[in-house]
CSV table of C-alpha atoms in Angstrom, one decimal:
chain,number,residue,atom,x,y,z
A,1,UNK,CA,-5.2,-48.5,270.0
A,2,UNK,CA,-5.7,-52.1,270.7
A,3,UNK,CA,-7.2,-52.9,267.4
A,4,UNK,CA,-6.0,-56.2,266.1
A,5,UNK,CA,-4.0,-56.1,263.0
A,6,UNK,CA,-5.8,-57.7,260.1
A,7,UNK,CA,-4.4,-58.5,256.7
A,8,UNK,CA,-5.5,-55.7,254.3
A,9,UNK,CA,-7.0,-57.2,251.2
A,10,UNK,CA,-5.3,-55.7,248.2
A,11,UNK,CA,-7.7,-54.7,245.4
A,12,UNK,CA,-7.0,-56.5,242.1
A,13,UNK,CA,-4.5,-54.9,239.8
A,14,UNK,CA,-7.2,-54.4,237.2
A,15,UNK,CA,-9.2,-52.2,239.7
A,16,UNK,CA,-6.1,-50.3,240.9
A,17,UNK,CA,-5.4,-49.3,237.3
A,18,UNK,CA,-9.0,-48.4,236.5
A,19,UNK,CA,-9.1,-46.3,239.7
A,20,UNK,CA,-5.9,-44.4,238.8
A,21,UNK,CA,-7.1,-43.8,235.3
A,22,UNK,CA,-10.4,-42.5,236.4
A,23,UNK,CA,-8.8,-40.0,238.8
A,24,UNK,CA,-6.4,-38.8,236.1
A,25,UNK,CA,-9.1,-38.4,233.4
A,26,UNK,CA,-11.2,-36.3,235.8
A,27,UNK,CA,-8.1,-34.2,236.8
A,28,UNK,CA,-6.5,-33.5,233.5
A,29,UNK,CA,-8.9,-34.8,230.8
A,30,UNK,CA,-8.9,-38.0,228.9
A,31,UNK,CA,-6.8,-36.8,225.9
A,32,UNK,CA,-4.0,-35.4,228.1
A,33,UNK,CA,-3.6,-38.5,230.2
A,34,UNK,CA,-1.1,-41.0,228.9
A,35,UNK,CA,-0.7,-44.7,229.8
A,36,UNK,CA,2.6,-43.7,231.5
A,37,UNK,CA,0.7,-41.3,233.7
A,38,UNK,CA,-1.7,-44.0,234.7
A,39,UNK,CA,0.9,-46.6,235.6
A,40,UNK,CA,2.9,-44.0,237.5
A,41,UNK,CA,-0.2,-43.1,239.6
A,42,UNK,CA,-1.0,-46.8,240.1
A,43,UNK,CA,2.6,-47.5,241.0
A,44,UNK,CA,3.1,-50.3,238.6
A,45,UNK,CA,5.0,-50.9,235.4
A,46,UNK,CA,3.8,-50.1,231.9
A,47,UNK,CA,3.6,-53.8,230.9
A,48,UNK,CA,1.1,-54.5,233.7
A,49,UNK,CA,-1.2,-52.0,232.1
A,50,UNK,CA,-1.2,-53.7,228.7
A,51,UNK,CA,-1.6,-57.1,230.3
A,52,UNK,CA,-5.0,-55.9,231.4
A,53,UNK,CA,-6.1,-53.4,228.8
A,54,UNK,CA,-5.3,-53.1,225.1
A,55,UNK,CA,-5.8,-49.3,225.2
A,56,UNK,CA,-6.5,-46.3,227.4
A,57,UNK,CA,-10.2,-46.4,226.5
A,58,UNK,CA,-10.6,-50.0,227.6
A,59,UNK,CA,-9.8,-48.9,231.1
A,60,UNK,CA,-13.1,-47.0,231.1
A,61,UNK,CA,-15.1,-49.6,229.2
A,62,UNK,CA,-13.3,-52.8,230.3
A,63,UNK,CA,-16.1,-55.2,229.6
A,64,UNK,CA,-17.5,-54.2,226.2
A,65,UNK,CA,-15.3,-56.7,224.3
A,66,UNK,CA,-16.5,-59.6,226.4
A,67,UNK,CA,-20.1,-58.3,226.1
A,68,UNK,CA,-19.8,-58.1,222.4
A,69,UNK,CA,-18.5,-61.7,222.3
A,70,UNK,CA,-21.4,-62.8,224.5
A,71,UNK,CA,-23.9,-61.1,222.3
A,72,UNK,CA,-22.5,-62.7,219.2
A,73,UNK,CA,-22.6,-66.1,220.9
A,74,UNK,CA,-26.2,-65.5,222.1
A,75,UNK,CA,-27.3,-64.6,218.5
A,76,UNK,CA,-25.5,-67.5,217.0
A,77,UNK,CA,-27.2,-69.9,219.4
A,78,UNK,CA,-30.6,-68.3,219.1
A,79,UNK,CA,-33.4,-70.5,217.8
A,80,UNK,CA,-36.0,-69.7,215.2
A,81,UNK,CA,-38.2,-67.6,217.5
A,82,UNK,CA,-39.2,-64.0,217.0
A,83,UNK,CA,-36.1,-62.2,215.7
A,84,UNK,CA,-37.0,-58.9,217.4
A,85,UNK,CA,-37.4,-60.6,220.8
A,86,UNK,CA,-34.0,-62.2,220.3
A,87,UNK,CA,-32.2,-58.9,219.6
A,88,UNK,CA,-34.0,-57.5,222.7
A,89,UNK,CA,-32.5,-60.3,224.7
A,90,UNK,CA,-29.1,-59.5,223.2
A,91,UNK,CA,-29.5,-55.9,224.2
A,92,UNK,CA,-30.3,-57.0,227.8
A,93,UNK,CA,-26.7,-58.4,228.0
A,94,UNK,CA,-25.4,-54.9,227.8
A,95,UNK,CA,-27.8,-53.7,230.5
A,96,UNK,CA,-26.7,-56.5,232.8
A,97,UNK,CA,-23.1,-55.6,232.3
A,98,UNK,CA,-23.9,-52.0,233.5
A,99,UNK,CA,-26.2,-53.2,236.3
A,100,UNK,CA,-23.5,-55.6,237.7
A,101,UNK,CA,-21.6,-52.7,239.0
A,102,UNK,CA,-23.9,-49.7,239.6
A,103,UNK,CA,-21.3,-47.4,241.3
A,104,UNK,CA,-18.7,-47.8,238.6
A,105,UNK,CA,-21.4,-47.4,235.9
A,106,UNK,CA,-22.8,-44.2,237.3
A,107,UNK,CA,-19.3,-42.8,237.8
A,108,UNK,CA,-18.4,-43.6,234.2
A,109,UNK,CA,-21.6,-42.2,233.0
A,110,UNK,CA,-20.7,-38.8,234.4
A,111,UNK,CA,-17.1,-39.1,233.3
A,112,UNK,CA,-18.2,-39.9,229.7
A,113,UNK,CA,-20.4,-36.9,229.6
A,114,UNK,CA,-17.5,-34.7,230.5
A,115,UNK,CA,-14.9,-36.2,228.2
A,116,UNK,CA,-15.5,-35.9,224.4
A,117,UNK,CA,-12.9,-38.6,223.6
A,118,UNK,CA,-14.8,-41.1,225.8
A,119,UNK,CA,-18.2,-40.1,224.3
A,120,UNK,CA,-16.7,-40.8,220.9
A,121,UNK,CA,-15.4,-44.1,222.0
A,122,UNK,CA,-18.7,-45.0,223.5
A,123,UNK,CA,-20.5,-44.1,220.3
A,124,UNK,CA,-18.2,-46.5,218.4
A,125,UNK,CA,-18.9,-49.3,220.9
A,126,UNK,CA,-22.7,-48.7,220.7
A,127,UNK,CA,-22.4,-48.8,216.9
A,128,UNK,CA,-20.7,-52.2,217.1
A,129,UNK,CA,-23.6,-53.6,219.2
A,130,UNK,CA,-26.0,-52.2,216.7
A,131,UNK,CA,-24.2,-53.7,213.7
A,132,UNK,CA,-24.0,-57.1,215.5
A,133,UNK,CA,-27.8,-57.0,216.0
A,134,UNK,CA,-28.5,-55.7,212.4
A,135,UNK,CA,-26.3,-58.5,211.0
A,136,UNK,CA,-28.3,-61.1,212.9
A,137,UNK,CA,-31.6,-59.6,211.7
A,138,UNK,CA,-30.4,-59.4,208.1
A,139,UNK,CA,-29.8,-63.2,208.3
A,140,UNK,CA,-33.3,-63.8,209.7
A,141,UNK,CA,-35.0,-61.5,207.1
A,142,UNK,CA,-33.3,-63.0,204.1
A,143,UNK,CA,-35.8,-63.3,201.3
A,144,UNK,CA,-38.3,-60.9,202.8
A,145,UNK,CA,-38.9,-57.6,201.0
A,146,UNK,CA,-36.6,-54.8,202.4
A,147,UNK,CA,-35.0,-57.3,204.8
A,148,UNK,CA,-31.8,-55.4,205.2
A,149,UNK,CA,-33.7,-52.1,205.7
A,150,UNK,CA,-35.9,-53.6,208.3
A,151,UNK,CA,-32.9,-55.2,210.0
A,152,UNK,CA,-31.1,-51.8,210.3
A,153,UNK,CA,-34.1,-49.8,211.4
A,154,UNK,CA,-35.1,-52.4,214.1
A,155,UNK,CA,-31.5,-52.7,215.4
A,156,UNK,CA,-31.3,-48.9,215.7
A,157,UNK,CA,-34.7,-48.8,217.5
A,158,UNK,CA,-33.6,-51.5,219.9
A,159,UNK,CA,-30.4,-49.8,220.7
A,160,UNK,CA,-32.2,-46.4,221.2
A,161,UNK,CA,-34.8,-48.0,223.5
A,162,UNK,CA,-32.2,-49.9,225.5
A,163,UNK,CA,-30.1,-46.7,225.9
A,164,UNK,CA,-33.1,-44.7,227.0
A,165,UNK,CA,-33.9,-47.2,229.8
A,166,UNK,CA,-30.2,-47.5,230.7
A,167,UNK,CA,-29.8,-43.7,230.9
A,168,UNK,CA,-32.9,-43.3,233.1
A,169,UNK,CA,-31.3,-45.8,235.5
A,170,UNK,CA,-27.9,-44.2,235.4
A,171,UNK,CA,-29.3,-40.7,235.9
A,172,UNK,CA,-31.2,-41.9,238.9
A,173,UNK,CA,-27.7,-42.8,240.4
A,174,UNK,CA,-28.1,-46.5,239.7
A,175,UNK,CA,-31.0,-46.7,242.1
A,176,UNK,CA,-34.1,-48.7,241.2
A,177,UNK,CA,-34.7,-51.6,238.9
A,178,UNK,CA,-32.5,-51.3,235.8
A,179,UNK,CA,-34.0,-54.3,234.2
A,180,UNK,CA,-37.5,-53.0,234.5
A,181,UNK,CA,-36.6,-49.7,232.9
A,182,UNK,CA,-35.0,-51.4,230.0
A,183,UNK,CA,-37.8,-54.0,229.6
A,184,UNK,CA,-40.3,-51.2,229.5
A,185,UNK,CA,-38.3,-49.3,226.8
A,186,UNK,CA,-37.8,-52.4,224.7
A,187,UNK,CA,-41.5,-53.2,225.0
A,188,UNK,CA,-42.1,-50.1,222.8
A,189,UNK,CA,-40.0,-51.6,220.0
A,190,UNK,CA,-41.5,-55.0,220.4
A,191,UNK,CA,-45.0,-53.5,220.2
A,192,UNK,CA,-44.5,-52.3,216.7
A,193,UNK,CA,-41.8,-54.6,215.3
A,194,UNK,CA,-42.0,-57.8,217.2
A,195,UNK,CA,-44.1,-60.9,216.4
A,196,UNK,CA,-47.2,-60.5,218.5
A,197,UNK,CA,-46.5,-63.7,220.4
A,198,UNK,CA,-43.0,-62.6,221.3
A,199,UNK,CA,-43.6,-60.8,224.7
A,200,UNK,CA,-42.8,-63.0,227.7
A,201,UNK,CA,-46.1,-62.0,229.3
A,202,UNK,CA,-48.0,-62.1,226.0
A,203,UNK,CA,-50.2,-64.8,224.6
A,204,UNK,CA,-48.7,-67.8,222.9
A,205,UNK,CA,-49.0,-67.8,219.1
A,206,UNK,CA,-52.1,-69.5,217.7
A,207,UNK,CA,-52.4,-69.5,214.0
A,208,UNK,CA,-56.2,-70.1,214.1
A,209,UNK,CA,-57.0,-67.0,216.0
A,210,UNK,CA,-57.7,-63.7,214.4
A,211,UNK,CA,-57.7,-60.1,215.6
A,212,UNK,CA,-60.0,-57.4,214.4
A,213,UNK,CA,-59.0,-53.7,214.8
A,214,UNK,CA,-61.2,-50.7,214.2
A,215,UNK,CA,-59.5,-47.4,214.3
A,216,UNK,CA,-60.0,-43.8,213.2
A,217,UNK,CA,-57.8,-43.0,210.3
A,218,UNK,CA,-56.3,-40.0,212.0
A,219,UNK,CA,-55.0,-42.2,214.9
A,220,UNK,CA,-51.2,-42.3,214.9
A,221,UNK,CA,-50.0,-45.7,213.8
A,222,UNK,CA,-48.2,-46.5,217.0
A,223,UNK,CA,-51.4,-45.9,219.0
A,224,UNK,CA,-53.1,-48.4,216.6
A,225,UNK,CA,-50.4,-50.9,217.3
A,226,UNK,CA,-50.7,-50.3,221.0
A,227,UNK,CA,-54.4,-51.1,220.7
A,228,UNK,CA,-53.7,-54.3,218.8
A,229,UNK,CA,-51.3,-55.3,221.5
A,230,UNK,CA,-53.7,-54.7,224.3
A,231,UNK,CA,-56.4,-56.5,222.4
A,232,UNK,CA,-54.1,-59.5,222.2
A,233,UNK,CA,-53.1,-59.2,225.9
A,234,UNK,CA,-56.7,-59.3,227.0
A,235,UNK,CA,-57.4,-62.3,224.8
B,1,UNK,CA,-0.9,-26.7,167.8
B,2,UNK,CA,-3.1,-23.8,166.9
B,3,UNK,CA,-5.4,-24.1,169.9
B,4,UNK,CA,-6.3,-20.7,171.3
B,5,UNK,CA,-5.0,-20.0,174.8
B,6,UNK,CA,-7.9,-19.8,177.2
B,7,UNK,CA,-7.7,-18.5,180.8
B,8,UNK,CA,-7.6,-21.5,183.1
B,9,UNK,CA,-10.2,-21.2,185.8
B,10,UNK,CA,-8.6,-21.7,189.2
B,11,UNK,CA,-10.6,-24.0,191.5
B,12,UNK,CA,-11.7,-22.2,194.7
B,13,UNK,CA,-9.2,-22.4,197.6
B,14,UNK,CA,-11.7,-24.5,199.6
B,15,UNK,CA,-11.6,-27.2,197.0
B,16,UNK,CA,-7.9,-27.1,196.5
B,17,UNK,CA,-7.5,-27.7,200.3
B,18,UNK,CA,-10.0,-30.5,200.3
B,19,UNK,CA,-8.4,-32.2,197.3
B,20,UNK,CA,-4.9,-32.0,198.9
B,21,UNK,CA,-6.3,-33.4,202.2
B,22,UNK,CA,-8.0,-36.3,200.5
B,23,UNK,CA,-4.8,-37.3,198.6
B,24,UNK,CA,-2.9,-37.2,201.9
B,25,UNK,CA,-5.4,-39.2,203.9
B,26,UNK,CA,-5.4,-41.9,201.3
B,27,UNK,CA,-1.6,-42.0,201.0
B,28,UNK,CA,-0.6,-41.9,204.7
B,29,UNK,CA,-3.8,-42.2,206.7
B,30,UNK,CA,-5.9,-39.7,208.4
B,31,UNK,CA,-4.2,-39.8,211.8
B,32,UNK,CA,-0.7,-39.3,210.4
B,33,UNK,CA,-1.7,-36.3,208.2
B,34,UNK,CA,-1.2,-32.9,209.8
B,35,UNK,CA,-2.7,-29.6,208.8
B,36,UNK,CA,0.8,-28.6,207.9
B,37,UNK,CA,1.1,-31.4,205.5
B,38,UNK,CA,-2.2,-30.4,203.9
B,39,UNK,CA,-1.2,-26.7,203.4
B,40,UNK,CA,2.2,-27.7,202.1
B,41,UNK,CA,0.6,-30.0,199.5
B,42,UNK,CA,-1.9,-27.3,198.6
B,43,UNK,CA,0.9,-24.7,198.4
B,44,UNK,CA,-0.9,-22.3,200.7
B,45,UNK,CA,-0.3,-20.9,204.2
B,46,UNK,CA,-1.5,-22.4,207.4
B,47,UNK,CA,-3.9,-19.5,208.1
B,48,UNK,CA,-5.7,-20.1,204.8
B,49,UNK,CA,-6.6,-23.6,206.1
B,50,UNK,CA,-8.2,-22.4,209.3
B,51,UNK,CA,-10.0,-19.6,207.4
B,52,UNK,CA,-12.0,-22.4,205.7
B,53,UNK,CA,-12.0,-25.3,208.1
B,54,UNK,CA,-12.0,-25.3,211.9
B,55,UNK,CA,-10.3,-28.8,212.0
B,56,UNK,CA,-8.8,-31.5,209.9
B,57,UNK,CA,-12.1,-33.5,210.0
B,58,UNK,CA,-14.1,-30.6,208.6
B,59,UNK,CA,-12.1,-30.8,205.3
B,60,UNK,CA,-13.8,-34.2,204.8
B,61,UNK,CA,-17.2,-33.2,206.0
B,62,UNK,CA,-17.2,-29.5,205.1
B,63,UNK,CA,-21.0,-29.1,205.0
B,64,UNK,CA,-22.3,-30.9,208.1
B,65,UNK,CA,-22.3,-27.7,210.3
B,66,UNK,CA,-24.4,-25.8,207.8
B,67,UNK,CA,-26.7,-28.8,207.4
B,68,UNK,CA,-27.2,-29.1,211.1
B,69,UNK,CA,-28.1,-25.4,211.3
B,70,UNK,CA,-30.5,-25.9,208.4
B,71,UNK,CA,-32.1,-28.8,210.2
B,72,UNK,CA,-32.5,-26.9,213.4
B,73,UNK,CA,-34.1,-24.0,211.4
B,74,UNK,CA,-36.4,-26.4,209.6
B,75,UNK,CA,-37.6,-28.0,212.8
B,76,UNK,CA,-38.0,-24.7,214.6
B,77,UNK,CA,-40.2,-23.4,211.7
B,78,UNK,CA,-42.2,-26.6,211.4
B,79,UNK,CA,-46.0,-26.4,211.8
B,80,UNK,CA,-48.2,-28.7,213.8
B,81,UNK,CA,-48.3,-31.5,211.2
B,82,UNK,CA,-47.3,-35.1,211.8
B,83,UNK,CA,-44.0,-34.9,213.8
B,84,UNK,CA,-42.6,-38.1,212.2
B,85,UNK,CA,-43.2,-36.6,208.7
B,86,UNK,CA,-41.4,-33.5,209.8
B,87,UNK,CA,-38.3,-35.3,211.1
B,88,UNK,CA,-38.2,-37.3,207.8
B,89,UNK,CA,-38.1,-34.0,206.0
B,90,UNK,CA,-35.3,-32.9,208.3
B,91,UNK,CA,-33.4,-36.1,207.4
B,92,UNK,CA,-33.9,-35.4,203.7
B,93,UNK,CA,-31.7,-32.2,204.1
B,94,UNK,CA,-28.8,-34.5,204.9
B,95,UNK,CA,-29.5,-36.6,201.8
B,96,UNK,CA,-29.6,-33.5,199.6
B,97,UNK,CA,-26.3,-32.3,200.9
B,98,UNK,CA,-24.7,-35.7,199.8
B,99,UNK,CA,-26.6,-35.7,196.5
B,100,UNK,CA,-25.5,-32.2,195.6
B,101,UNK,CA,-22.0,-33.5,194.9
B,102,UNK,CA,-22.2,-37.2,194.0
B,103,UNK,CA,-18.5,-37.7,193.0
B,104,UNK,CA,-17.2,-36.1,196.2
B,105,UNK,CA,-19.7,-38.0,198.3
B,106,UNK,CA,-18.8,-41.4,196.8
B,107,UNK,CA,-15.1,-40.7,197.2
B,108,UNK,CA,-15.6,-39.7,200.8
B,109,UNK,CA,-17.7,-42.8,201.4
B,110,UNK,CA,-14.8,-45.0,200.4
B,111,UNK,CA,-12.3,-42.9,202.3
B,112,UNK,CA,-14.4,-43.0,205.5
B,113,UNK,CA,-14.6,-46.8,205.3
B,114,UNK,CA,-10.8,-47.0,205.3
B,115,UNK,CA,-10.0,-44.4,207.9
B,116,UNK,CA,-11.2,-45.3,211.5
B,117,UNK,CA,-10.7,-41.7,212.6
B,118,UNK,CA,-13.1,-40.5,210.0
B,119,UNK,CA,-15.7,-43.2,210.8
B,120,UNK,CA,-15.6,-42.1,214.4
B,121,UNK,CA,-16.0,-38.4,213.3
B,122,UNK,CA,-18.9,-39.4,211.1
B,123,UNK,CA,-20.6,-41.3,213.9
B,124,UNK,CA,-20.4,-38.2,216.1
B,125,UNK,CA,-22.0,-36.1,213.3
B,126,UNK,CA,-24.8,-38.6,212.8
B,127,UNK,CA,-25.4,-38.7,216.5
B,128,UNK,CA,-25.8,-34.9,216.5
B,129,UNK,CA,-28.5,-35.1,213.7
B,130,UNK,CA,-30.2,-37.8,215.7
B,131,UNK,CA,-30.2,-35.7,218.9
B,132,UNK,CA,-31.5,-32.7,217.0
B,133,UNK,CA,-34.5,-34.8,215.7
B,134,UNK,CA,-35.1,-36.4,219.1
B,135,UNK,CA,-35.1,-33.0,220.8
B,136,UNK,CA,-37.7,-31.8,218.4
B,137,UNK,CA,-39.9,-34.9,218.9
B,138,UNK,CA,-39.6,-34.7,222.6
B,139,UNK,CA,-41.1,-31.2,222.4
B,140,UNK,CA,-43.9,-32.5,220.2
B,141,UNK,CA,-44.6,-35.4,222.5
B,142,UNK,CA,-44.7,-33.5,225.7
B,143,UNK,CA,-47.5,-34.8,227.9
B,144,UNK,CA,-47.9,-38.1,226.0
B,145,UNK,CA,-47.0,-41.3,227.8
B,146,UNK,CA,-43.4,-42.3,227.2
B,147,UNK,CA,-42.9,-39.2,225.0
B,148,UNK,CA,-39.1,-39.0,225.4
B,149,UNK,CA,-38.8,-42.7,224.8
B,150,UNK,CA,-40.8,-42.5,221.6
B,151,UNK,CA,-38.8,-39.5,220.6
B,152,UNK,CA,-35.5,-41.3,220.9
B,153,UNK,CA,-36.6,-44.5,219.3
B,154,UNK,CA,-38.2,-42.7,216.3
B,155,UNK,CA,-35.2,-40.4,215.8
B,156,UNK,CA,-32.9,-43.5,215.7
B,157,UNK,CA,-35.2,-45.3,213.3
B,158,UNK,CA,-35.4,-42.3,211.0
B,159,UNK,CA,-31.6,-41.9,211.0
B,160,UNK,CA,-31.1,-45.7,210.3
B,161,UNK,CA,-33.6,-45.6,207.5
B,162,UNK,CA,-32.1,-42.5,206.0
B,163,UNK,CA,-28.6,-44.0,206.2
B,164,UNK,CA,-29.7,-47.2,204.6
B,165,UNK,CA,-31.1,-45.3,201.6
B,166,UNK,CA,-28.1,-43.1,201.4
B,167,UNK,CA,-25.6,-46.0,201.6
B,168,UNK,CA,-27.4,-47.9,198.8
B,169,UNK,CA,-27.0,-44.8,196.6
B,170,UNK,CA,-23.3,-44.3,197.6
B,171,UNK,CA,-22.5,-48.0,197.0
B,172,UNK,CA,-24.0,-47.7,193.6
B,173,UNK,CA,-21.4,-45.1,192.9
B,174,UNK,CA,-23.8,-42.2,193.2
B,175,UNK,CA,-25.8,-43.4,190.2
B,176,UNK,CA,-29.6,-43.5,190.3
B,177,UNK,CA,-32.1,-41.6,192.3
B,178,UNK,CA,-30.8,-40.8,195.7
B,179,UNK,CA,-34.1,-39.2,196.9
B,180,UNK,CA,-36.2,-42.2,195.8
B,181,UNK,CA,-33.9,-44.6,197.8
B,182,UNK,CA,-34.2,-42.5,200.9
B,183,UNK,CA,-37.9,-41.8,200.5
B,184,UNK,CA,-38.5,-45.6,200.2
B,185,UNK,CA,-36.5,-46.2,203.4
B,186,UNK,CA,-38.1,-43.5,205.4
B,187,UNK,CA,-41.5,-44.9,204.3
B,188,UNK,CA,-40.8,-47.9,206.4
B,189,UNK,CA,-40.5,-45.7,209.5
B,190,UNK,CA,-43.6,-43.6,208.6
B,191,UNK,CA,-45.6,-46.8,208.1
B,192,UNK,CA,-45.3,-47.7,211.8
B,193,UNK,CA,-44.6,-44.5,213.5
B,194,UNK,CA,-46.2,-41.7,211.4
B,195,UNK,CA,-49.7,-40.5,211.5
B,196,UNK,CA,-51.4,-42.3,208.7
B,197,UNK,CA,-52.2,-39.2,206.8
B,198,UNK,CA,-48.6,-38.2,206.7
B,199,UNK,CA,-47.5,-39.9,203.5
B,200,UNK,CA,-47.4,-37.6,200.5
B,201,UNK,CA,-49.2,-40.2,198.4
B,202,UNK,CA,-51.5,-41.3,201.2
B,203,UNK,CA,-55.1,-40.3,201.8
B,204,UNK,CA,-56.0,-37.2,203.8
B,205,UNK,CA,-57.1,-37.7,207.4
B,206,UNK,CA,-60.8,-38.2,207.9
B,207,UNK,CA,-61.9,-38.8,211.4
B,208,UNK,CA,-65.2,-40.4,210.3
B,209,UNK,CA,-63.6,-43.3,208.4
B,210,UNK,CA,-62.6,-46.5,210.0
B,211,UNK,CA,-60.3,-49.3,208.9
B,212,UNK,CA,-60.8,-53.0,209.8
B,213,UNK,CA,-57.9,-55.4,209.7
B,214,UNK,CA,-58.1,-59.1,210.2
B,215,UNK,CA,-54.8,-60.8,210.7
B,216,UNK,CA,-53.5,-64.1,212.0
B,217,UNK,CA,-52.0,-63.7,215.5
B,218,UNK,CA,-48.6,-65.1,214.4
B,219,UNK,CA,-48.2,-62.4,211.7
B,220,UNK,CA,-45.3,-60.1,212.6
B,221,UNK,CA,-46.5,-56.7,213.8
B,222,UNK,CA,-44.9,-54.8,210.9
B,223,UNK,CA,-46.7,-56.9,208.4
B,224,UNK,CA,-50.0,-56.1,210.1
B,225,UNK,CA,-49.0,-52.4,209.9
B,226,UNK,CA,-48.2,-52.8,206.2
B,227,UNK,CA,-51.7,-54.3,205.6
B,228,UNK,CA,-53.3,-51.4,207.5
B,229,UNK,CA,-51.3,-49.0,205.3
B,230,UNK,CA,-52.4,-50.7,202.1
B,231,UNK,CA,-56.0,-50.8,203.2
B,232,UNK,CA,-55.8,-47.1,203.7
B,233,UNK,CA,-54.2,-46.5,200.3
B,234,UNK,CA,-56.9,-48.4,198.6
B,235,UNK,CA,-59.6,-46.5,200.3
């Protein structure tokens, strides 16, 4: 009763719009929600919406465009180190975008699973990340046999590994260490595709050293590679 | 002038509808073409359309549902051989669907590149193939460390390799050997992920034999793997 009146901090317009959109998508589905519905719920004008978001989908994935731009910049600025390690770093930008706002990311994860239109939109975005990485790798593999093929396969593997780690974290409700989950998953790709010296915790490259591997012929190739990796780590 | 009159063979309704739809998509875009437009152009009733195709997209990709069912059946019937080899066989079903009708496939390839709605639909279909393969691999990798992660990464790599081979063939206008292009691409995945005995041209597994590889530490891992593969082939 005697509580002092404090100024209520208004949430930013961007968040008000995103909140209204989320409510409506859950209530009536993504396809049947219009931008007009969203601005009515948020109590703002139609123009405000388009000042913040180019489309209805962007309300749900507001940061992908910026992240794609960051990824392109990272890849353009990358030095001549291991290309696979570089695209793994690029993938980590996406993870960090999700991890910056766990609650929103987990809520969106559940929404996206329920709304086919959003799943489709997400697929398109993921594909753009994959293409960005593949394009970088193609540039790095110019002149090597099957360069473009390796570029596309590795980009797809990096994206799949990243998404596996990201999904584990999202399914856990955004608890735990998102970076560790993704690092572990990306490690599987780096084991087989990366230059051996690429791992942050791995040994530095030394052209004079050699590795000898002895393996039974029936051992799956990735187990052979794991053994090579551990031999190097012990070194 | 004296040419004998021969009965003109009417193309099947399915093809008449697909042809009309293709013309309209190219003329006015996918999004702005309705099913009513398509049946009007084809000169048939609306019901005929839905007898053949559940949606507008299915006119463009009429065989994916059947192919997905075939893939599921192939994977369910697969024996205990190399799982990576099995999913590569599953991927070849998709290739054969495209290769069965080169002209249509090439035409669709160009249409799909021009129509965002079709690209999105295609992404969804590709994702369904990938999930089908990943699910199979998860089952095969039960109890192995990081089984689900390996399943997802390998499925993504197989899909990327398959699509690389398929696209090369489509870009060539459907000339040349589609199967050879895809086999070569899938070989890159089998090199690193498959059991070594999996390759059709490779040696049979022999637990008593060993392979020794000596490589400079700065060699990229996939080159090391290529060397292991060629050592095995020479054996």
